Each structure stands twice: as C-alpha cells, then as structure tokens.
Amino acid sequence: MRALEMGIYDDLDTQTQPVLHINVFESNVIVFGGHMSGKTTFLKTLLVRMHQNIEDGDAEETYIIDFGGNLGEYSKLPMVAACFDNSNEENVRRVFKTVEKKLEKNIKALKSTQFYEAYHAADGKKPGHITLIIDNINAFLSDERYISYQETLLKFCRDGLSKGLSVVFSASDTSNGLSKFLSSFGWKLAFDLPSDVYVDVFGRRINEPMKNAGRGITIIGGKQRELQTFLPFENEREDLEAFLGKMADFSHTVEKLQGFGDELTEQNFAEYSAEHTSVQTVETQGDWITVGLDYYEHKPVVVDLKEMHSIGVYGKKKFGKTNLLQILLRSIQKKHPDYRIVLMDDGRKQLLEFYDEQNEHHVYMDKIEQLTEFLDKEGYYAKTGNKLFQEQETPTTVFVLQNKMLFQSSGKNLLSNFSKMTATAEEKGYYFIYPDIRKIGNSDREAESFLNNSFSVVFLLDNIAEFIADKGSRSVFGEMDAKELKNEYARCELGDGYFYDIDSDDLKKMRFLKA
C-alpha cells in the first residue's frame, strides 16, 4: 500500500502547500480534537484512501472499535473485518483476540525479519498487515469493562509496527492515561484544542490554527505545520453509496467478524448465522432444537434429542431461563405432539403457562408427594416401601422439574431416582429438564452428586467466572478455572449465556434465541 494522501499542509519555508502523505505501515497515527473538529472525518478519509491505494498482493485487514458511534456505514468496506461499538464487551474482546492471533501468525512467518523489510522483499510474498482503529480512545480507556485490555493495547502500540500492526486513535485530549501511549505514535495531529492540551500532545507551545473543521497542527521535519485534511467525499451519503457499489467487485476481501444486534430471533437468525441458514433448515438435519448461535463462529447451538436426555439450566433471575424453557418445550411439542409432558412446579407457579389442561398428554403438579405417587402409579419408578411395584411401558416423557424442594435434602431420594432413570433414558424415552437449578444444601454432597452426574448438557445464563467463584464451585462447572474463564470471556449481556456439552467437554458462549 502506498502512502495515503490525507490533506495539505503549509510549508512556510518554501511558501508552498505540499500534500500531506501518511504511511500507516511505517507509523501509528493519533488525531486529537474537540467536538465536530474533524477527527472522525479524518478516520473516514483514511479508510477510503486505504481502499483506493491497495496494491496487488497486499494483505490488509482493518478492525474498528467505534466508541464514537459514527463509522458504522464504513464497516461495509471490503477490507474492514470488524466494526463494533461499545455496547457489547464480547465483541471488543473478539477484536483483541483476533488481532493477537494474527500477530502470532506474523511473528512465526517473519521470524527475525522486520515487517516493513519483508513486505517490500523481492520475492513478492507479503505478510498480512493489520490496522486497528479506535475512535474515541478516551471513552475506551475510561470504561471499567476494558481496564484489563490496556496492557495489551499498549503492547500493540509499542511492538505492533515491527510485526505488521498499525494503530490509529482519535482522542479528545490526553486524559485517562493516554499519555503513556503517545511515545509510540509517529504521527500526531491536533484539531481545535485548548492551548494547554496542545502542549500535552506535542510537548511544546503551539501557535493555534484557524478554527475550521479539519484544520489542525502536526509536526513535520521537527517543525510545527498547519494542515487541512481532505474530506472522504464531496457528498458523503451519495458518494459513499456509489463507492461501496464500486467496491462490490473489489478483489481484496476479508473474513468479517459478525456481531449480534439487540435480539436474536427466528426472523433474523439467517442474517447472523455463518451459513445464512434459517432455524427451520437447521432443524431438518436431525432431531434438533435450535437454541441460539455461538459467539465466535456464529454456528447454530442445538439440543440433540437423540443424545441429550438430561438438561440443566443455571442462571440469575430475569436473565432468560423462562425464555430458554419456552424454546425447548415448544419445539418438543411441535416436533413430537404425542410426548407426555410432566410439569413439576412449586409455589411460584411458573410452569402454569406451559400447562394445557385440555391436552391429554400434559400432567401438572406442584408437590413432591404428587410426583412420587405419579411415578409409582404410572410404572416409572417405585415409591419407597412399595414392594408390589411393577414397571410398566410408558410413553416418551419429558419431565420438567422446577420444584425447589428437589434441591433440598428432602428431595434427595427423588434426585437419586431420576439419576437412575437417566441412565436408561435413551432406551425408555425419558427426558429431564431442570429449568432453574438451585444450590443444594452445603451438607448434602450425595444429592449434589446425583444431580451433577445425571446431566448430558447444561446451560448457564450468567457470567461464568463470577458464577463459579460465587456459587458454582460444586456445580458441573466446579472443576473449571474461574480466573482462566474470566480472561477468556467477557461479561454476559442480556440474551447471552453458555452451552456446555458435558460428554464432549465442549463449552461455548452463545446468544440465545428470543422465543
């Protein structure tokens, strides 16, 4: 990629206005300015110039963290691999993890060679280049969610250029610890700042420029130069649309990191799915229930009714447990209307909405004694002391077990029975759904063991590291390292959670479908 024409500057020594060329391969770039001073316009122009100046063999990928909220339309440019705002931490984490992986790949390929030398080597084999753009870096640095990212970002700024990473920031001033980053930026530009902030940026007193948008100051050849940056287009709305149209046949494309909107629904599922397939298409591939998409590959997360006969759900209040149960039960009843549904509720009556009194396949109860009697009478399992019990052939049955007494010592025998029934669930046609797992009394390790050993898959609608550290040490997640998980995954937004296939030891962070 050639040096980019980003504006003109006043060269008072020669009484000329040369073109301002900036080469993002050779230097990190930071642009300062107040509100509406031209910072974001500079970034837009940079993105357009990068596409206009790409050369054969260039391998460029651009990642944008848009804390200013103004670069969304430019995310459609073919070299932009990701453009995320500050609404979802997991998306920002995905950008950092992806950039780190790209750098590791470059380090192995470059060995001891510097990136710039390898890029211009005679053999024509150019290593990949990455540009990381953060619009409004002050907001990023001040957000508590991203404090742990600052050390990695500082490393990107200091060491990235030699390995094929250029960093571009926009900022309003040097607050929030930004000063420690400045030594890594070869290009510093400033538009319309208070006089003391110019000193913070350039380390010297500055003659302030005219107060026009895009009019600013930089240092060239050790001297202050006043500059005027170019606009990306004469008429942004119309010209950007036309430019994107021209880019439709652009030969250089990148794999895009997809982000989720506010909700994942059946209507927009294909839009977010990596395969662009609908829920209905996914479910024709097996006896599957689609519950959402995984965060990193955007592939469907499914419950396989042929394999997963015992499902547990952990989670905090109002975080989506009922929504998940709706997906599971409605899909089961739609696919298999002849299945018996046994709803074991408690005083909260939260399962009443799933009970159809007119449906002969529905059974509803809210007391432990009722369930014990039902299992005995219908030939599922003998109640204590019944030596005359005879096991009977039973219909395929889905037990929905939400009564909180199950998770107390008094429910230990039932949990033990269900654990034994789970062992023959595939043969007998039994399914067990625990839609709200409660903590078992601290002394009752036996009941806890019955429960944990019965699951084939569990869902967690909570922040996994915090859950394990706080109350999940004796759950199925208890052997996992909370510190490692905190580093691996960001905090959950509403609609997020985890899918854990116990048999394959497969943990996925996911976005749940909205029922």
PDB file of C-alpha atoms in Angstrom, residues 240-460:
ATOM      1  CA  LEU A 240     -20.174   6.591  -0.119  1.00  0.00           C
ATOM      2  CA  GLU A 241     -23.030   4.548  -1.554  1.00  0.00           C
ATOM      3  CA  ALA A 242     -21.514   4.838  -5.033  1.00  0.00           C
ATOM      4  CA  PHE A 243     -18.063   3.963  -3.670  1.00  0.00           C
ATOM      5  CA  LEU A 244     -19.420   0.855  -1.960  1.00  0.00           C
ATOM      6  CA  GLY A 245     -21.024  -0.102  -5.259  1.00  0.00           C
ATOM      7  CA  LYS A 246     -17.644   0.098  -6.976  1.00  0.00           C
ATOM      8  CA  MET A 247     -16.176  -1.998  -4.189  1.00  0.00           C
ATOM      9  CA  ALA A 248     -18.597  -4.846  -4.946  1.00  0.00           C
ATOM     10  CA  ASP A 249     -16.053  -6.345  -7.340  1.00  0.00           C
ATOM     11  CA  PHE A 250     -13.072  -5.480  -5.149  1.00  0.00           C
ATOM     12  CA  SER A 251     -10.617  -8.367  -5.375  1.00  0.00           C
ATOM     13  CA  HIS A 252      -9.311  -7.970  -1.838  1.00  0.00           C
ATOM     14  CA  THR A 253     -11.843  -9.131   0.751  1.00  0.00           C
ATOM     15  CA  VAL A 254     -11.510 -10.272   4.344  1.00  0.00           C
ATOM     16  CA  GLU A 255     -13.423 -12.621   6.623  1.00  0.00           C
ATOM     17  CA  LYS A 256     -15.850 -10.481   8.600  1.00  0.00           C
ATOM     18  CA  LEU A 257     -16.377 -10.785  12.348  1.00  0.00           C
ATOM     19  CA  GLN A 258     -20.136 -10.756  12.747  1.00  0.00           C
ATOM     20  CA  GLY A 259     -21.757  -9.080  15.729  1.00  0.00           C
ATOM     21  CA  PHE A 260     -25.232  -9.590  17.186  1.00  0.00           C
ATOM     22  CA  GLY A 261     -27.966  -6.973  17.325  1.00  0.00           C
ATOM     23  CA  ASP A 262     -30.183  -6.419  20.340  1.00  0.00           C
ATOM     24  CA  GLU A 263     -32.034  -9.728  19.986  1.00  0.00           C
ATOM     25  CA  LEU A 264     -31.592 -12.975  18.072  1.00  0.00           C
ATOM     26  CA  THR A 265     -34.921 -14.139  16.659  1.00  0.00           C
ATOM     27  CA  GLU A 266     -36.119 -16.706  14.163  1.00  0.00           C
ATOM     28  CA  GLN A 267     -36.649 -13.832  11.736  1.00  0.00           C
ATOM     29  CA  ASN A 268     -33.044 -12.565  11.820  1.00  0.00           C
ATOM     30  CA  PHE A 269     -31.347 -15.895  12.583  1.00  0.00           C
ATOM     31  CA  ALA A 270     -30.214 -16.449   8.974  1.00  0.00           C
ATOM     32  CA  GLU A 271     -28.740 -12.943   8.871  1.00  0.00           C
ATOM     33  CA  TYR A 272     -26.424 -13.685  11.802  1.00  0.00           C
ATOM     34  CA  SER A 273     -25.753 -17.352  11.040  1.00  0.00           C
ATOM     35  CA  ALA A 274     -22.385 -18.129   9.447  1.00  0.00           C
ATOM     36  CA  GLU A 275     -24.139 -20.458   6.999  1.00  0.00           C
ATOM     37  CA  HIS A 276     -27.021 -17.981   6.494  1.00  0.00           C
ATOM     38  CA  THR A 277     -29.475 -20.775   7.225  1.00  0.00           C
ATOM     39  CA  SER A 278     -32.834 -20.487   8.958  1.00  0.00           C
ATOM     40  CA  VAL A 279     -33.827 -22.218  12.179  1.00  0.00           C
ATOM     41  CA  GLN A 280     -36.128 -24.475  10.203  1.00  0.00           C
ATOM     42  CA  THR A 281     -33.333 -25.539   7.840  1.00  0.00           C
ATOM     43  CA  VAL A 282     -31.014 -26.323  10.753  1.00  0.00           C
ATOM     44  CA  GLU A 283     -33.609 -28.500  12.454  1.00  0.00           C
ATOM     45  CA  THR A 284     -34.237 -30.632   9.375  1.00  0.00           C
ATOM     46  CA  GLN A 285     -30.708 -32.031   9.778  1.00  0.00           C
ATOM     47  CA  GLY A 286     -31.637 -34.077  12.839  1.00  0.00           C
ATOM     48  CA  ASP A 287     -33.961 -34.268  15.825  1.00  0.00           C
ATOM     49  CA  TRP A 288     -32.587 -30.930  16.907  1.00  0.00           C
ATOM     50  CA  ILE A 289     -33.839 -27.928  18.844  1.00  0.00           C
ATOM     51  CA  THR A 290     -32.053 -24.726  17.890  1.00  0.00           C
ATOM     52  CA  VAL A 291     -31.428 -22.583  20.964  1.00  0.00           C
ATOM     53  CA  GLY A 292     -29.120 -19.938  19.508  1.00  0.00           C
ATOM     54  CA  LEU A 293     -25.772 -19.191  17.869  1.00  0.00           C
ATOM     55  CA  ASP A 294     -22.292 -19.438  19.334  1.00  0.00           C
ATOM     56  CA  TYR A 295     -20.492 -16.112  19.728  1.00  0.00           C
ATOM     57  CA  TYR A 296     -17.270 -16.831  17.915  1.00  0.00           C
ATOM     58  CA  GLU A 297     -18.192 -18.858  14.835  1.00  0.00           C
ATOM     59  CA  HIS A 298     -21.898 -17.937  14.634  1.00  0.00           C
ATOM     60  CA  LYS A 299     -22.801 -21.573  14.140  1.00  0.00           C
ATOM     61  CA  PRO A 300     -26.085 -22.982  15.470  1.00  0.00           C
ATOM     62  CA  VAL A 301     -26.166 -24.295  19.032  1.00  0.00           C
ATOM     63  CA  VAL A 302     -28.599 -27.205  19.190  1.00  0.00           C
ATOM     64  CA  VAL A 303     -30.020 -29.686  21.667  1.00  0.00           C
ATOM     65  CA  ASP A 304     -29.930 -33.104  20.010  1.00  0.00           C
ATOM     66  CA  LEU A 305     -32.924 -35.032  21.317  1.00  0.00           C
ATOM     67  CA  LYS A 306     -31.303 -38.315  20.327  1.00  0.00           C
ATOM     68  CA  GLU A 307     -28.286 -37.654  22.523  1.00  0.00           C
ATOM     69  CA  MET A 308     -29.168 -35.133  25.213  1.00  0.00           C
ATOM     70  CA  HIS A 309     -31.710 -36.580  27.630  1.00  0.00           C
ATOM     71  CA  SER A 310     -30.984 -34.541  30.753  1.00  0.00           C
ATOM     72  CA  ILE A 311     -30.743 -30.743  30.555  1.00  0.00           C
ATOM     73  CA  GLY A 312     -29.859 -28.410  33.390  1.00  0.00           C
ATOM     74  CA  VAL A 313     -30.237 -24.622  33.460  1.00  0.00           C
ATOM     75  CA  TYR A 314     -28.355 -22.351  35.858  1.00  0.00           C
ATOM     76  CA  GLY A 315     -28.823 -18.612  35.888  1.00  0.00           C
ATOM     77  CA  LYS A 316     -29.709 -15.408  37.620  1.00  0.00           C
ATOM     78  CA  LYS A 317     -33.234 -14.008  37.790  1.00  0.00           C
ATOM     79  CA  LYS A 318     -34.657 -12.276  34.720  1.00  0.00           C
ATOM     80  CA  PHE A 319     -31.751 -13.377  32.565  1.00  0.00           C
ATOM     81  CA  GLY A 320     -33.598 -15.698  30.194  1.00  0.00           C
ATOM     82  CA  LYS A 321     -34.268 -19.051  31.886  1.00  0.00           C
ATOM     83  CA  THR A 322     -38.003 -18.945  31.110  1.00  0.00           C
ATOM     84  CA  ASN A 323     -37.265 -17.915  27.535  1.00  0.00           C
ATOM     85  CA  LEU A 324     -34.991 -20.946  27.115  1.00  0.00           C
ATOM     86  CA  LEU A 325     -37.630 -23.265  28.569  1.00  0.00           C
ATOM     87  CA  GLN A 326     -40.164 -21.859  26.105  1.00  0.00           C
ATOM     88  CA  ILE A 327     -37.852 -22.690  23.207  1.00  0.00           C
ATOM     89  CA  LEU A 328     -37.240 -26.224  24.452  1.00  0.00           C
ATOM     90  CA  LEU A 329     -40.838 -27.136  25.301  1.00  0.00           C
ATOM     91  CA  ARG A 330     -42.495 -25.506  22.319  1.00  0.00           C
ATOM     92  CA  SER A 331     -40.053 -27.179  19.935  1.00  0.00           C
ATOM     93  CA  ILE A 332     -40.519 -30.573  21.572  1.00  0.00           C
ATOM     94  CA  GLN A 333     -44.314 -30.287  21.426  1.00  0.00           C
ATOM     95  CA  LYS A 334     -44.225 -29.081  17.832  1.00  0.00           C
ATOM     96  CA  LYS A 335     -41.941 -31.925  16.726  1.00  0.00           C
ATOM     97  CA  HIS A 336     -43.494 -34.596  18.950  1.00  0.00           C
ATOM     98  CA  PRO A 337     -47.059 -33.727  19.981  1.00  0.00           C
ATOM     99  CA  ASP A 338     -47.522 -37.264  21.349  1.00  0.00           C
ATOM    100  CA  TYR A 339     -44.810 -36.882  24.019  1.00  0.00           C
ATOM    101  CA  ARG A 340     -46.080 -36.756  27.585  1.00  0.00           C
ATOM    102  CA  ILE A 341     -45.121 -33.509  29.371  1.00  0.00           C
ATOM    103  CA  VAL A 342     -44.879 -33.777  33.170  1.00  0.00           C
ATOM    104  CA  LEU A 343     -44.598 -30.347  34.791  1.00  0.00           C
ATOM    105  CA  MET A 344     -43.329 -30.375  38.372  1.00  0.00           C
ATOM    106  CA  ASP A 345     -43.914 -26.839  39.669  1.00  0.00           C
ATOM    107  CA  ASP A 346     -43.724 -25.246  43.106  1.00  0.00           C
ATOM    108  CA  GLY A 347     -45.400 -22.398  44.939  1.00  0.00           C
ATOM    109  CA  ARG A 348     -44.233 -19.863  42.380  1.00  0.00           C
ATOM    110  CA  LYS A 349     -46.487 -21.464  39.701  1.00  0.00           C
ATOM    111  CA  GLN A 350     -44.018 -20.514  36.977  1.00  0.00           C
ATOM    112  CA  LEU A 351     -44.799 -23.592  34.877  1.00  0.00           C
ATOM    113  CA  LEU A 352     -48.534 -22.929  34.645  1.00  0.00           C
ATOM    114  CA  GLU A 353     -48.085 -21.047  31.387  1.00  0.00           C
ATOM    115  CA  PHE A 354     -46.796 -24.264  29.795  1.00  0.00           C
ATOM    116  CA  TYR A 355     -49.694 -26.401  31.009  1.00  0.00           C
ATOM    117  CA  ASP A 356     -52.590 -27.086  28.671  1.00  0.00           C
ATOM    118  CA  GLU A 357     -55.414 -28.527  30.748  1.00  0.00           C
ATOM    119  CA  GLN A 358     -57.172 -29.740  27.603  1.00  0.00           C
ATOM    120  CA  ASN A 359     -54.107 -31.669  26.399  1.00  0.00           C
ATOM    121  CA  GLU A 360     -54.284 -35.307  27.471  1.00  0.00           C
ATOM    122  CA  HIS A 361     -50.506 -35.541  27.269  1.00  0.00           C
ATOM    123  CA  HIS A 362     -49.980 -32.812  29.900  1.00  0.00           C
ATOM    124  CA  VAL A 363     -49.587 -33.546  33.616  1.00  0.00           C
ATOM    125  CA  TYR A 364     -49.198 -30.753  36.184  1.00  0.00           C
ATOM    126  CA  MET A 365     -48.323 -30.986  39.872  1.00  0.00           C
ATOM    127  CA  ASP A 366     -46.652 -28.839  42.479  1.00  0.00           C
ATOM    128  CA  LYS A 367     -45.823 -31.162  45.391  1.00  0.00           C
ATOM    129  CA  ILE A 368     -43.054 -33.728  45.816  1.00  0.00           C
ATOM    130  CA  GLU A 369     -45.565 -36.288  47.120  1.00  0.00           C
ATOM    131  CA  GLN A 370     -47.686 -35.951  43.992  1.00  0.00           C
ATOM    132  CA  LEU A 371     -44.702 -36.676  41.749  1.00  0.00           C
ATOM    133  CA  THR A 372     -43.623 -39.668  43.842  1.00  0.00           C
ATOM    134  CA  GLU A 373     -47.135 -41.097  43.660  1.00  0.00           C
ATOM    135  CA  PHE A 374     -47.344 -40.455  39.910  1.00  0.00           C
ATOM    136  CA  LEU A 375     -44.048 -42.231  39.175  1.00  0.00           C
ATOM    137  CA  ASP A 376     -45.181 -45.238  41.179  1.00  0.00           C
ATOM    138  CA  LYS A 377     -48.720 -45.438  39.807  1.00  0.00           C
ATOM    139  CA  GLU A 378     -47.706 -44.993  36.155  1.00  0.00           C
ATOM    140  CA  GLY A 379     -44.947 -47.585  36.399  1.00  0.00           C
ATOM    141  CA  TYR A 380     -41.896 -45.337  36.080  1.00  0.00           C
ATOM    142  CA  TYR A 381     -40.291 -45.915  39.488  1.00  0.00           C
ATOM    143  CA  ALA A 382     -41.361 -47.390  42.820  1.00  0.00           C
ATOM    144  CA  LYS A 383     -42.005 -45.152  45.763  1.00  0.00           C
ATOM    145  CA  THR A 384     -40.207 -46.027  48.962  1.00  0.00           C
ATOM    146  CA  GLY A 385     -41.548 -49.214  50.562  1.00  0.00           C
ATOM    147  CA  ASN A 386     -43.730 -50.367  47.659  1.00  0.00           C
ATOM    148  CA  LYS A 387     -42.669 -53.999  47.187  1.00  0.00           C
ATOM    149  CA  LEU A 388     -45.591 -54.647  44.823  1.00  0.00           C
ATOM    150  CA  PHE A 389     -44.411 -52.111  42.238  1.00  0.00           C
ATOM    151  CA  GLN A 390     -44.437 -53.283  38.645  1.00  0.00           C
ATOM    152  CA  GLU A 391     -42.568 -51.366  35.980  1.00  0.00           C
ATOM    153  CA  GLN A 392     -44.830 -50.584  33.009  1.00  0.00           C
ATOM    154  CA  GLU A 393     -44.322 -49.491  29.431  1.00  0.00           C
ATOM    155  CA  THR A 394     -44.576 -45.712  29.460  1.00  0.00           C
ATOM    156  CA  PRO A 395     -44.876 -43.132  26.685  1.00  0.00           C
ATOM    157  CA  THR A 396     -41.919 -40.941  25.781  1.00  0.00           C
ATOM    158  CA  THR A 397     -41.972 -38.472  28.660  1.00  0.00           C
ATOM    159  CA  VAL A 398     -40.464 -35.033  29.245  1.00  0.00           C
ATOM    160  CA  PHE A 399     -40.107 -34.253  32.966  1.00  0.00           C
ATOM    161  CA  VAL A 400     -39.830 -30.520  33.660  1.00  0.00           C
ATOM    162  CA  LEU A 401     -38.585 -30.327  37.241  1.00  0.00           C
ATOM    163  CA  GLN A 402     -38.683 -26.875  38.780  1.00  0.00           C
ATOM    164  CA  ASN A 403     -39.854 -27.561  42.329  1.00  0.00           C
ATOM    165  CA  LYS A 404     -37.206 -26.028  44.582  1.00  0.00           C
ATOM    166  CA  MET A 405     -37.730 -28.777  47.163  1.00  0.00           C
ATOM    167  CA  LEU A 406     -35.889 -31.126  44.788  1.00  0.00           C
ATOM    168  CA  PHE A 407     -32.722 -29.266  45.672  1.00  0.00           C
ATOM    169  CA  GLN A 408     -33.184 -29.671  49.392  1.00  0.00           C
ATOM    170  CA  SER A 409     -32.355 -32.739  51.455  1.00  0.00           C
ATOM    171  CA  SER A 410     -35.997 -33.857  51.291  1.00  0.00           C
ATOM    172  CA  GLY A 411     -35.698 -34.257  47.519  1.00  0.00           C
ATOM    173  CA  LYS A 412     -32.562 -36.378  47.623  1.00  0.00           C
ATOM    174  CA  ASN A 413     -34.365 -39.660  47.040  1.00  0.00           C
ATOM    175  CA  LEU A 414     -36.173 -38.270  44.001  1.00  0.00           C
ATOM    176  CA  LEU A 415     -32.920 -36.935  42.541  1.00  0.00           C
ATOM    177  CA  SER A 416     -31.407 -40.352  43.079  1.00  0.00           C
ATOM    178  CA  ASN A 417     -34.343 -41.979  41.262  1.00  0.00           C
ATOM    179  CA  PHE A 418     -34.115 -39.541  38.369  1.00  0.00           C
ATOM    180  CA  SER A 419     -30.380 -40.165  38.134  1.00  0.00           C
ATOM    181  CA  LYS A 420     -31.081 -43.894  37.751  1.00  0.00           C
ATOM    182  CA  MET A 421     -33.838 -43.210  35.241  1.00  0.00           C
ATOM    183  CA  THR A 422     -31.441 -41.021  33.247  1.00  0.00           C
ATOM    184  CA  ALA A 423     -29.115 -43.998  32.835  1.00  0.00           C
ATOM    185  CA  THR A 424     -31.842 -45.736  30.796  1.00  0.00           C
ATOM    186  CA  ALA A 425     -33.367 -42.569  29.325  1.00  0.00           C
ATOM    187  CA  GLU A 426     -32.403 -43.284  25.725  1.00  0.00           C
ATOM    188  CA  GLU A 427     -33.851 -46.797  25.917  1.00  0.00           C
ATOM    189  CA  LYS A 428     -37.017 -45.801  27.798  1.00  0.00           C
ATOM    190  CA  GLY A 429     -37.650 -42.462  26.090  1.00  0.00           C
ATOM    191  CA  TYR A 430     -37.234 -40.152  29.080  1.00  0.00           C
ATOM    192  CA  TYR A 431     -36.144 -36.512  29.045  1.00  0.00           C
ATOM    193  CA  PHE A 432     -35.363 -34.404  32.097  1.00  0.00           C
ATOM    194  CA  ILE A 433     -35.266 -30.619  32.082  1.00  0.00           C
ATOM    195  CA  TYR A 434     -34.222 -28.764  35.237  1.00  0.00           C
ATOM    196  CA  PRO A 435     -35.041 -25.150  34.225  1.00  0.00           C
ATOM    197  CA  ASP A 436     -33.885 -23.485  37.444  1.00  0.00           C
ATOM    198  CA  ILE A 437     -31.198 -25.399  39.317  1.00  0.00           C
ATOM    199  CA  ARG A 438     -30.909 -24.325  42.925  1.00  0.00           C
ATOM    200  CA  LYS A 439     -27.965 -24.728  45.217  1.00  0.00           C
ATOM    201  CA  ILE A 440     -28.227 -27.949  47.218  1.00  0.00           C
ATOM    202  CA  GLY A 441     -27.673 -27.701  50.959  1.00  0.00           C
ATOM    203  CA  ASN A 442     -23.996 -27.499  51.855  1.00  0.00           C
ATOM    204  CA  SER A 443     -24.057 -30.785  53.755  1.00  0.00           C
ATOM    205  CA  ASP A 444     -25.762 -32.853  51.074  1.00  0.00           C
ATOM    206  CA  ARG A 445     -22.932 -33.872  48.749  1.00  0.00           C
ATOM    207  CA  GLU A 446     -24.780 -37.053  47.825  1.00  0.00           C
ATOM    208  CA  ALA A 447     -27.794 -35.201  46.377  1.00  0.00           C
ATOM    209  CA  GLU A 448     -25.452 -32.857  44.548  1.00  0.00           C
ATOM    210  CA  SER A 449     -23.601 -35.809  43.047  1.00  0.00           C
ATOM    211  CA  PHE A 450     -26.883 -37.394  41.864  1.00  0.00           C
ATOM    212  CA  LEU A 451     -27.789 -34.173  40.092  1.00  0.00           C
ATOM    213  CA  ASN A 452     -24.415 -33.372  38.509  1.00  0.00           C
ATOM    214  CA  ASN A 453     -23.902 -36.922  37.249  1.00  0.00           C
ATOM    215  CA  SER A 454     -27.285 -37.004  35.541  1.00  0.00           C
ATOM    216  CA  PHE A 455     -26.724 -34.121  33.108  1.00  0.00           C
ATOM    217  CA  SER A 456     -25.780 -34.534  29.471  1.00  0.00           C
ATOM    218  CA  VAL A 457     -25.896 -30.789  28.748  1.00  0.00           C
ATOM    219  CA  VAL A 458     -26.266 -27.665  30.856  1.00  0.00           C
ATOM    220  CA  PHE A 459     -26.890 -24.001  30.134  1.00  0.00           C
ATOM    221  CA  LEU A 460     -25.647 -21.080  32.207  1.00  0.00           C
TER     222      LEU A 460
END
